[in-house]
Coordinates of C-alpha atoms (C1' of nucleotides) in Angstrom, one line a residue:
Chain A
M3 CA 60.0 89.1 72.9
A4 CA 63.3 90.8 73.6
K5 CA 64.8 92.7 71.5
A6 CA 67.3 92.0 69.0
Y7 CA 70.4 94.4 69.8
E8 CA 69.6 93.4 74.0
R9 CA 70.0 89.5 72.8
I10 CA 73.6 90.1 70.3
A11 CA 74.3 92.2 73.8
D12 CA 73.6 89.9 76.4
E13 CA 75.7 87.1 74.9
L14 CA 78.6 88.7 74.0
R15 CA 78.6 90.8 77.3
A16 CA 77.9 86.7 79.2
D17 CA 81.0 85.8 76.8
I18 CA 83.4 88.6 78.4
R19 CA 81.9 88.2 82.1
A20 CA 82.5 84.2 82.0
G21 CA 86.0 85.0 80.8
Q22 CA 85.8 83.3 76.9
L23 CA 86.8 86.8 75.9
Q24 CA 89.7 88.5 78.2
P25 CA 90.4 91.7 78.6
G26 CA 92.3 92.7 75.3
D27 CA 91.0 90.3 73.2
R28 CA 89.5 91.4 69.9
L29 CA 85.5 90.4 69.1
P30 CA 84.3 89.0 66.3
A31 CA 84.1 91.4 63.5
E32 CA 80.6 93.1 62.6
T33 CA 80.5 91.3 59.4
A34 CA 81.0 88.7 61.3
L35 CA 78.5 89.5 64.0
V36 CA 75.5 89.3 61.3
E37 CA 76.2 86.4 59.8
R38 CA 76.2 84.3 63.4
F39 CA 73.0 86.7 64.4
G40 CA 71.3 86.8 61.4
R41 CA 70.5 90.4 62.0
S42 CA 71.9 93.9 59.8
H43 CA 74.1 95.8 60.3
V44 CA 72.8 98.2 62.4
T45 CA 71.4 95.9 64.7
V46 CA 75.0 94.3 65.7
R47 CA 76.0 97.5 65.9
E48 CA 73.4 99.5 68.5
A49 CA 74.4 95.6 70.2
L50 CA 78.1 97.2 70.1
R51 CA 77.0 100.2 71.6
V52 CA 75.4 99.0 74.2
L53 CA 78.6 97.5 75.6
Q54 CA 80.5 100.4 74.9
A55 CA 78.9 102.6 76.8
E56 CA 78.6 100.0 79.6
G57 CA 82.6 100.3 79.4
L58 CA 83.2 96.6 78.6
I59 CA 84.6 97.1 75.0
E60 CA 86.6 99.7 73.3
K61 CA 86.2 100.4 69.2
Q62 CA 89.0 100.9 67.3
H63 CA 88.2 102.0 63.5
G64 CA 89.8 100.2 61.2
R65 CA 91.0 97.5 63.9
G66 CA 88.6 96.0 65.3
S67 CA 86.4 96.2 68.8
F68 CA 88.4 94.7 71.5
V69 CA 87.7 94.0 75.6
R70 CA 88.8 97.0 77.6
R71 CA 91.6 96.3 80.0
P72 CA 91.3 98.5 83.3
R73 CA 93.6 101.6 83.1
T74 CA 96.2 101.9 85.5
R75 CA 95.2 104.3 87.9
V76 CA 96.1 107.6 89.8
Q77 CA 95.6 108.0 93.1
R78 CA 94.6 111.3 94.8
T79 CA 94.7 111.3 98.1
N80 CA 93.5 114.2 100.5
L81 CA 97.0 113.2 102.7
R82 CA 98.4 115.4 100.3
H83 CA 97.1 118.9 101.6
Q84 CA 98.9 118.3 104.6
W85 CA 101.7 117.0 102.3
E86 CA 102.0 120.9 99.9
K87 CA 101.7 123.0 103.2
D88 CA 104.7 121.0 104.6
R89 CA 106.3 121.4 101.4
A90 CA 105.6 125.2 101.0
K91 CA 108.0 126.1 103.9
E92 CA 110.9 124.0 103.0
S93 CA 114.0 125.4 101.4
Q94 CA 114.0 126.5 97.6
S95 CA 116.0 123.5 96.3
Q96 CA 114.1 120.8 98.1
R97 CA 110.7 122.1 97.0
E98 CA 112.2 121.9 93.5
K99 CA 112.4 118.8 93.5
T100 CA 109.0 117.6 93.3
G101 CA 105.5 118.2 92.9
A102 CA 102.4 117.5 94.4
T103 CA 101.8 115.5 90.5
E104 CA 104.9 113.7 91.5
H105 CA 103.9 112.6 94.6
D106 CA 100.8 111.5 93.8
T107 CA 101.8 109.5 90.7
G108 CA 105.2 108.5 92.1
L109 CA 106.6 109.6 88.8
G110 CA 109.7 111.8 88.2
V111 CA 109.7 115.6 87.7
N112 CA 110.7 114.8 84.3
D113 CA 108.0 112.3 83.1
L114 CA 105.5 115.1 83.0
V115 CA 105.0 117.8 81.4
F116 CA 103.2 121.4 82.8
H117 CA 101.3 123.8 80.8
A118 CA 100.2 127.1 82.9
A119 CA 98.4 130.4 81.6
Y120 CA 97.0 132.9 84.1
S121 CA 94.9 135.8 83.1
D122 CA 92.6 138.5 84.4
T123 CA 89.2 137.9 85.3
K124 CA 86.4 139.2 87.3
A125 CA 84.4 137.2 89.9
T126 CA 81.0 135.7 88.3
K127 CA 77.6 135.8 91.1
E128 CA 78.5 132.1 91.4
L129 CA 82.1 132.3 92.2
A130 CA 81.1 135.9 94.2
E131 CA 79.0 133.9 96.3
V132 CA 81.5 130.9 97.1
M133 CA 84.8 132.8 97.4
N134 CA 82.6 135.5 100.0
V135 CA 83.6 138.5 97.8
P136 CA 81.6 141.0 95.5
E137 CA 80.3 140.2 92.1
G138 CA 83.2 141.3 89.6
T139 CA 85.9 141.4 92.4
P140 CA 89.3 141.4 90.5
L141 CA 90.4 137.6 90.4
L142 CA 93.4 136.0 88.9
R143 CA 92.4 133.1 86.8
R144 CA 95.1 130.3 85.9
V145 CA 94.4 127.7 83.9
Y146 CA 96.9 124.3 83.8
R147 CA 97.5 121.3 82.1
T148 CA 99.2 118.4 83.2
R149 CA 100.4 115.4 81.0
Y150 CA 102.8 112.3 81.3
Q151 CA 105.3 113.3 78.3
A152 CA 104.9 110.1 76.6
E153 CA 101.2 111.0 75.9
R154 CA 99.7 113.7 73.8
A155 CA 96.7 114.3 76.1
P156 CA 96.4 115.4 79.7
F157 CA 95.5 113.6 82.4
N158 CA 93.0 116.8 84.2
L159 CA 91.9 120.1 83.5
A160 CA 92.5 122.5 86.3
T161 CA 91.8 126.1 86.6
S162 CA 92.2 128.2 89.7
Y163 CA 90.9 131.6 91.2
L164 CA 92.4 133.8 93.5
V165 CA 91.6 137.3 94.6
R166 CA 93.8 139.2 93.0
E167 CA 94.0 142.1 96.0
L168 CA 95.7 139.0 98.1
V169 CA 98.6 138.4 95.9
E170 CA 99.7 140.8 93.9
G171 CA 101.8 142.0 96.7
N172 CA 104.1 140.0 95.3
P173 CA 104.3 140.6 91.2
D174 CA 106.1 137.3 90.5
L175 CA 102.5 135.3 91.3
L176 CA 101.1 137.7 88.4
D177 CA 103.9 136.0 86.0
E178 CA 102.7 133.0 84.3
T179 CA 106.4 132.4 83.2
K180 CA 107.3 131.6 87.2
E181 CA 105.3 128.1 86.9
P182 CA 106.1 125.3 87.8
W183 CA 106.4 127.3 90.9
P184 CA 108.4 125.0 93.2
G185 CA 106.5 124.3 96.2
G186 CA 102.9 125.1 94.7
T187 CA 100.3 127.4 95.1
W188 CA 100.5 127.2 98.7
N189 CA 103.9 128.4 98.8
Q190 CA 102.9 131.4 96.2
L191 CA 100.6 132.2 98.9
S192 CA 103.3 132.5 101.9
T193 CA 105.4 134.8 100.1
V194 CA 102.0 137.3 101.0
G195 CA 101.6 136.0 104.5
I196 CA 98.8 133.7 103.7
E197 CA 98.3 130.3 105.6
I198 CA 96.2 127.6 104.5
D199 CA 93.9 126.3 107.2
R200 CA 91.6 123.7 106.0
V201 CA 90.9 123.0 102.4
E202 CA 87.3 121.6 100.8
E203 CA 86.4 119.2 98.2
R204 CA 83.1 119.2 97.0
V205 CA 83.1 115.6 94.0
T206 CA 80.3 115.0 91.7
A207 CA 80.2 113.0 88.5
R208 CA 79.1 112.8 85.0
P209 CA 79.3 112.0 81.2
P210 CA 82.1 113.9 79.8
T211 CA 81.4 117.2 77.8
A212 CA 82.2 116.9 74.1
E213 CA 85.2 119.3 74.8
E214 CA 86.3 117.5 78.0
A215 CA 86.3 114.6 75.4
E216 CA 87.9 116.1 73.2
E217 CA 90.5 117.2 75.1
L218 CA 91.3 114.5 77.7
D219 CA 91.3 112.2 75.0
L220 CA 88.1 110.2 76.3
P221 CA 86.5 107.2 74.6
P222 CA 83.4 106.9 74.8
G223 CA 82.1 105.1 78.0
T224 CA 84.0 107.0 80.3
S225 CA 82.7 109.4 82.8
V226 CA 84.9 112.6 84.8
L227 CA 84.9 113.1 88.3
V228 CA 84.6 116.8 88.5
L229 CA 85.9 118.5 91.9
R230 CA 85.9 121.6 93.1
K231 CA 88.5 122.0 95.6
I232 CA 88.0 125.6 97.8
S233 CA 91.1 126.2 100.7
Y234 CA 90.6 128.5 103.4
D235 CA 93.8 130.6 105.2
T236 CA 93.7 131.1 108.8
E237 CA 91.9 133.8 109.0
G238 CA 88.5 132.1 107.7
R239 CA 88.7 133.6 104.2
V240 CA 88.6 131.7 101.0
V241 CA 91.8 132.3 98.9
D242 CA 92.0 129.6 96.4
V243 CA 89.2 127.9 94.1
S244 CA 90.2 125.6 91.9
D245 CA 87.7 123.6 89.7
V246 CA 89.7 119.9 88.1
T247 CA 88.3 117.6 85.8
L248 CA 89.7 114.5 86.3
P249 CA 89.3 111.5 83.6
G250 CA 87.0 108.7 85.9
D251 CA 88.5 105.6 84.7
R252 CA 91.4 106.4 85.6
T253 CA 91.6 108.1 88.6
E254 CA 91.0 107.0 92.5
M255 CA 90.2 109.6 94.9
L256 CA 91.7 108.8 98.4
F257 CA 90.3 110.7 101.5
T258 CA 90.6 109.5 105.0
T259 CA 89.2 111.1 108.2
Y260 CA 90.6 110.7 111.5
L261 CA 88.3 110.4 114.5
E262 CA 88.6 111.8 118.2
R263 CA 89.1 109.0 120.9
W264 CA 86.4 108.2 123.1
Chain B
M16 CA 83.5 118.2 55.3
A17 CA 81.8 117.3 59.4
K18 CA 79.9 114.5 59.4
A19 CA 75.4 114.7 58.9
Y20 CA 74.9 114.3 62.4
E21 CA 77.5 115.9 64.2
R22 CA 76.4 119.6 62.5
I23 CA 72.8 118.9 63.5
A24 CA 74.3 117.8 66.9
D25 CA 76.1 121.0 67.4
E26 CA 73.1 123.2 66.3
L27 CA 71.0 121.7 68.7
R28 CA 73.9 121.9 70.9
A29 CA 74.3 125.4 70.7
D30 CA 70.0 126.4 71.0
I31 CA 70.5 124.6 74.2
R32 CA 73.4 126.4 75.3
A33 CA 72.4 130.0 73.8
G34 CA 69.1 129.1 75.8
Q35 CA 67.0 129.2 73.0
L36 CA 65.9 125.8 74.4
Q37 CA 65.7 126.4 77.9
P38 CA 65.7 122.9 80.8
G39 CA 62.8 120.8 80.9
D40 CA 61.7 122.6 77.0
R41 CA 60.8 119.6 74.4
L42 CA 63.0 119.3 70.9
P43 CA 61.1 119.3 67.7
A44 CA 60.0 115.7 66.9
E45 CA 62.4 113.3 65.1
T46 CA 60.4 114.0 61.8
A47 CA 60.2 117.5 62.0
L48 CA 64.2 117.3 62.2
V49 CA 64.4 114.5 59.6
E50 CA 62.6 117.2 57.4
R51 CA 64.7 120.5 58.5
F52 CA 68.2 119.1 58.2
G53 CA 67.3 117.0 55.0
R54 CA 68.6 113.6 57.0
S55 CA 67.3 110.6 57.4
H56 CA 65.4 109.5 60.4
V57 CA 68.5 107.0 61.7
T58 CA 70.9 110.6 61.2
V59 CA 68.9 112.3 63.0
R60 CA 68.7 109.7 66.1
E61 CA 72.4 109.8 65.7
A62 CA 72.8 113.4 66.7
L63 CA 70.2 112.7 69.4
R64 CA 72.0 109.9 71.1
V65 CA 75.0 112.2 71.0
L66 CA 73.4 115.1 72.6
Q67 CA 72.0 112.5 75.4
A68 CA 75.4 110.7 75.7
E69 CA 76.7 114.1 77.2
G70 CA 73.9 114.5 79.2
L71 CA 72.2 117.3 77.3
I72 CA 68.7 115.9 76.8
E73 CA 66.7 113.1 77.8
K74 CA 64.3 111.2 75.6
Q75 CA 60.8 110.1 76.5
H76 CA 60.2 107.5 74.6
G77 CA 56.1 108.4 73.1
R78 CA 56.1 112.0 74.4
G79 CA 59.3 113.3 73.2
S80 CA 63.2 114.8 74.1
F81 CA 63.6 117.1 76.5
V82 CA 66.5 119.5 78.0
R83 CA 67.4 118.0 81.0
R84 CA 67.2 119.8 84.7
P85 CA 69.7 119.6 87.1
R86 CA 68.5 117.2 89.4
T87 CA 68.5 118.2 93.6
R88 CA 71.3 117.1 94.6
V89 CA 71.8 115.0 97.9
Q90 CA 75.1 116.1 99.7
R91 CA 77.4 113.5 101.1
T92 CA 80.5 114.7 103.8
N93 CA 82.9 113.0 105.8
L94 CA 82.1 115.4 108.4
R95 CA 79.1 112.9 109.4
H96 CA 81.8 110.2 110.3
Q97 CA 82.3 112.5 113.5
W98 CA 78.8 112.8 114.0
E99 CA 77.9 109.5 113.5
K100 CA 80.7 108.1 116.5
D101 CA 79.4 111.0 117.9
R102 CA 75.9 109.6 117.7
A103 CA 76.7 106.2 119.3
K104 CA 76.9 107.0 122.3
E105 CA 73.8 109.0 123.0
S106 CA 70.8 107.6 124.5
Q107 CA 68.7 104.8 122.5
S108 CA 66.2 107.6 122.5
Q109 CA 68.2 110.3 121.2
R110 CA 69.5 107.8 118.5
E111 CA 66.4 106.7 117.2
K112 CA 65.4 110.3 116.4
T113 CA 67.4 110.7 113.4
G114 CA 70.2 108.6 110.9
A115 CA 73.2 109.3 108.4
T116 CA 70.7 109.3 105.8
E117 CA 68.7 111.9 107.1
H118 CA 71.6 114.0 108.8
D119 CA 72.9 113.9 105.0
T120 CA 69.4 115.3 103.5
G121 CA 67.7 116.7 105.6
L122 CA 64.5 114.5 105.3
G123 CA 62.7 113.5 107.8
V124 CA 63.1 109.6 109.1
N125 CA 59.7 108.9 107.2
D126 CA 60.2 110.1 103.9
L127 CA 63.2 107.4 103.8
V128 CA 62.5 103.2 103.1
F129 CA 64.9 101.4 104.2
H130 CA 65.7 97.6 103.4
A131 CA 68.2 95.4 104.7
A132 CA 69.3 91.8 104.0
Y133 CA 71.9 89.6 106.0
S134 CA 74.3 86.9 104.8
D135 CA 77.3 84.8 105.6
T136 CA 79.8 84.8 103.0
K137 CA 83.6 84.6 102.9
A138 CA 86.2 86.1 102.0
T139 CA 87.8 86.8 98.8
K140 CA 91.1 87.6 97.9
E141 CA 90.7 90.6 97.3
L142 CA 88.5 91.3 100.3
A143 CA 90.6 89.6 102.6
E144 CA 94.1 91.8 101.1
V145 CA 91.9 95.0 102.0
M146 CA 90.9 94.0 105.6
N147 CA 93.8 91.7 106.4
V148 CA 92.3 88.8 107.4
P149 CA 93.3 84.8 105.7
E150 CA 91.2 84.6 103.0
G151 CA 88.2 82.8 103.4
T152 CA 87.7 84.1 106.6
P153 CA 84.3 83.6 107.7
L154 CA 82.3 87.7 106.7
L155 CA 78.1 88.8 107.4
R156 CA 77.6 90.0 104.8
R157 CA 74.7 93.4 104.7
V158 CA 73.3 95.2 101.4
Y159 CA 71.0 97.9 101.8
R160 CA 68.7 100.0 100.1
T161 CA 67.5 103.2 100.4
R162 CA 64.7 105.1 99.0
Y163 CA 62.6 108.0 99.1
Q164 CA 59.5 107.5 99.7
A165 CA 57.5 109.0 97.0
E166 CA 60.2 107.4 94.2
R167 CA 60.5 104.1 93.2
A168 CA 64.1 103.4 92.6
P169 CA 66.5 103.6 96.0
F170 CA 68.9 106.7 95.6
N171 CA 71.7 103.9 96.4
L172 CA 73.2 101.0 96.7
A173 CA 75.0 99.5 99.5
T174 CA 76.8 96.9 100.8
S175 CA 78.9 96.2 103.9
Y176 CA 81.3 93.7 105.2
L177 CA 82.3 92.5 109.0
V178 CA 84.7 90.1 109.7
R179 CA 81.8 87.0 111.4
E180 CA 84.0 86.6 114.6
L181 CA 84.2 90.0 115.6
V182 CA 80.6 90.6 115.7
E183 CA 79.2 87.4 117.4
G184 CA 79.7 88.3 120.3
N185 CA 76.1 90.2 120.1
P186 CA 73.5 87.7 118.1
D187 CA 71.8 90.7 117.7
L188 CA 74.1 92.0 115.3
L189 CA 73.5 88.8 113.0
D190 CA 69.7 89.5 113.1
E191 CA 68.3 91.6 109.9
T192 CA 65.7 92.6 111.5
K193 CA 66.9 94.0 113.8
E194 CA 67.1 97.1 111.1
P195 CA 67.6 100.2 110.7
W196 CA 69.5 99.8 113.9
P197 CA 69.6 103.1 116.1
G198 CA 72.3 104.5 115.5
G199 CA 73.8 102.7 112.6
T200 CA 76.8 100.6 112.1
W201 CA 79.0 102.3 114.9
N202 CA 76.7 102.2 117.6
Q203 CA 76.3 98.3 116.8
L204 CA 79.9 97.9 116.7
S205 CA 80.7 99.7 120.1
T206 CA 78.3 97.0 121.8
V207 CA 80.8 94.2 121.0
G208 CA 83.9 96.6 122.4
I209 CA 84.5 97.7 119.2
E210 CA 85.4 102.0 118.4
I211 CA 86.4 103.5 115.2
D212 CA 89.3 105.3 114.7
R213 CA 90.2 106.7 111.3
V214 CA 87.7 105.8 108.1
E215 CA 89.4 105.4 104.4
E216 CA 86.9 106.4 101.5
R217 CA 88.3 105.4 98.1
V218 CA 85.9 107.4 95.1
T219 CA 86.2 106.5 91.3
A220 CA 82.9 107.1 88.6
R221 CA 82.2 105.3 85.8
P222 CA 79.3 104.6 84.1
P223 CA 77.1 102.3 85.1
T224 CA 76.5 98.5 84.4
A225 CA 73.4 97.7 82.9
E226 CA 72.2 95.8 86.3
E227 CA 73.0 99.4 88.5
A228 CA 71.0 101.2 85.5
E229 CA 67.9 99.1 85.7
E230 CA 67.7 99.0 89.5
L231 CA 68.6 102.8 90.1
D232 CA 66.9 103.7 86.9
L233 CA 69.4 106.0 85.3
P234 CA 69.0 107.3 82.0
P235 CA 71.9 107.1 79.9
G236 CA 74.3 109.9 79.8
T237 CA 74.7 109.5 83.4
S238 CA 77.8 107.7 85.7
V239 CA 77.8 106.2 89.2
L240 CA 79.9 107.6 91.8
V241 CA 81.6 104.1 93.2
L242 CA 82.8 104.7 97.2
R243 CA 84.8 102.1 98.8
K244 CA 84.7 103.1 102.4
I245 CA 87.1 101.2 105.3
S246 CA 86.7 101.8 108.5
Y247 CA 89.9 101.4 111.1
D248 CA 89.0 100.6 114.7
T249 CA 91.3 102.4 117.5
E250 CA 94.1 98.9 117.3
G251 CA 94.8 99.4 113.7
R252 CA 92.0 96.1 112.5
V253 CA 89.5 97.2 109.6
V254 CA 86.3 96.9 110.9
D255 CA 84.0 97.5 108.3
V256 CA 84.3 97.4 104.6
S257 CA 81.8 99.2 102.4
D258 CA 80.6 99.3 98.9
V259 CA 78.7 102.1 97.9
T260 CA 77.3 102.7 94.5
L261 CA 75.5 106.3 94.5
P262 CA 73.7 108.3 90.9
G263 CA 76.5 110.4 89.8
D264 CA 73.9 112.9 88.4
R265 CA 72.6 113.9 92.0
T266 CA 75.4 113.4 94.7
E267 CA 77.4 115.6 95.6
M268 CA 80.1 114.3 98.1
L269 CA 82.5 117.1 100.0
F270 CA 85.1 116.2 101.9
T271 CA 86.7 118.9 104.8
T272 CA 90.8 118.1 105.7
Y273 CA 92.0 120.3 108.4
L274 CA 95.9 121.0 108.4
E275 CA 98.1 121.6 111.1
R276 CA 98.9 125.2 112.0
W277 CA 102.7 126.7 111.3
Chain C
dG26 C1' 94.0 95.8 48.4
dA27 C1' 91.6 93.5 52.4
dG28 C1' 89.9 93.8 56.2
dT29 C1' 87.6 96.6 60.0
dG30 C1' 84.3 100.0 61.8
dG31 C1' 82.2 104.7 60.9
dT32 C1' 78.2 106.9 58.3
dC33 C1' 74.3 107.2 55.6
dT34 C1' 69.6 106.4 53.0
dA35 C1' 64.6 105.0 52.5
dG36 C1' 61.3 102.9 54.0
dA37 C1' 58.9 99.8 56.9
dC38 C1' 56.6 98.4 61.1
dC39 C1' 56.4 98.9 66.5
dA40 C1' 55.6 100.3 71.3
dC41 C1' 54.7 104.1 74.1
dT42 C1' 51.6 108.4 75.4
dG43 C1' 48.2 111.4 75.5
dT44 C1' 43.6 112.8 73.7
Chain D
dC28 C1' 43.2 107.4 67.0
dA29 C1' 47.5 110.8 66.1
dG30 C1' 51.7 111.5 67.1
dT31 C1' 56.2 110.1 69.5
dG32 C1' 60.1 107.6 69.7
dG33 C1' 62.2 102.6 69.5
dT34 C1' 63.8 98.9 66.6
dC35 C1' 65.4 96.8 62.1
dT36 C1' 66.8 96.2 57.2
dA37 C1' 68.9 96.1 52.7
dG38 C1' 72.5 97.7 51.0
dA39 C1' 75.6 101.7 49.3
dC40 C1' 79.9 103.6 50.3
dC41 C1' 83.6 106.3 53.5
dA42 C1' 87.5 105.7 56.4
dC43 C1' 90.8 103.7 58.6
dT44 C1' 95.1 100.0 60.0
dC45 C1' 97.5 96.3 58.3
dC46 C1' 100.3 93.9 55.2

DNA sequence: GAGTGGTCTAGACCACTGT
DNA sequence: CAGTGGTCTAGACCACTCC
């Protein structure tokens, strides 16, 4: 015999898949479902919880439960790296016009709110290994939050680590008030003679931590994409390690790989 | 005043983060927690559910709740595409020795169990758009399941779509009993004169559907990585579209992008 | 205030695991 | 069998939204 909450969930799921309940539609109230299925409040809520975990519905306190609509996606492509590198060599006025995020989203500079905070830190064992420097090497940590002007929550959380010694030749690079820097990190690095040669990006997925869910305003039933980006310069040194957390339900990452011809 | 289940979750979470509860450790029994916090069974379970959704703990019916250990990861890199293309031109005996999955996982051919099923289908509107063919174009659908010999559940679900007209010149390509094909799809395509030129991969993350959780044996509190791989040949045609579902907690995707020098 | 979902209780019984 | 987590009830009250 199937469990009661599963039968309820199955029936509602079928209604959604069949289109009897359309995206945006409100589900019957919990009290109505209690009536309809002859089960307790707790059991009905368990069924809704299953659907919520599948990302099929969204609950809104005081309003109701709704069939979820797909969120508009932000695409992030690895073609941006070449674009960023090219941009780093352009004139100041040209560079001021647009940033990498605008490139990805198609939005104007004025639609986005940008926040940066710099701090000094030392390489942990794990970071030291990735960056190929001794443990304890002084690093510059830069924390970024970017959000749409119209929304409260940022749409990504980014932390970048630079080797302090490599960048302190230009004091402006240690000054967070210079952000947002026209031309981005790769222009910053070019001022101290560093040219990026290749980028490695490692992608995994997991449910958000409590803190991430809070900060990114993620509803239950969503995942985050975790991206670690490692930038190598032309001498093979690791010059930047960035950890980026992106909402899984609104981010699409696009990677293009070109192959050698036969 | 904080909610009771949140206070319980916070306390247990702190214990885990502080290392008082190590990965693999069993948490106190629910009845013990009911005692300790002076709350009802339901409330304690709500707290554990929060931790489970964060992927911090794993519940095992009849045994207890345990602090989760990180799962061993499978890395999937885009360098494999060049590797696969190179391999497609090697001798039959050379190609038989190893497959792309073994390349990724470092395992031998004998550690893996491979299953393939072919069927005929027609391009849906969505697929037709991606493949740049008319809606209804005959396609060959190929469904793959790959798993470790020692485990029940496959570690990915893959579906590939080929334009039937492009491949039917070689009847062997329509025969699922020829799988696993030494040298993989790109060798198969080379037998009908197709050379792959570039690969686009789109990555998103979301919670598993009920069916995926079932088939991949995913515990609650995990996400899936969804990969759509589109292969273009040297004439710019889309020759393969593959949809792959990967467990987020054991898959790391690595993409390397090379840049032009200044 | 009416209607919605959210939290909580005290208790019962079921299902699974290990001895 | 004892001990674990899983399901379920009937009811109370709280918190939020909207009119």
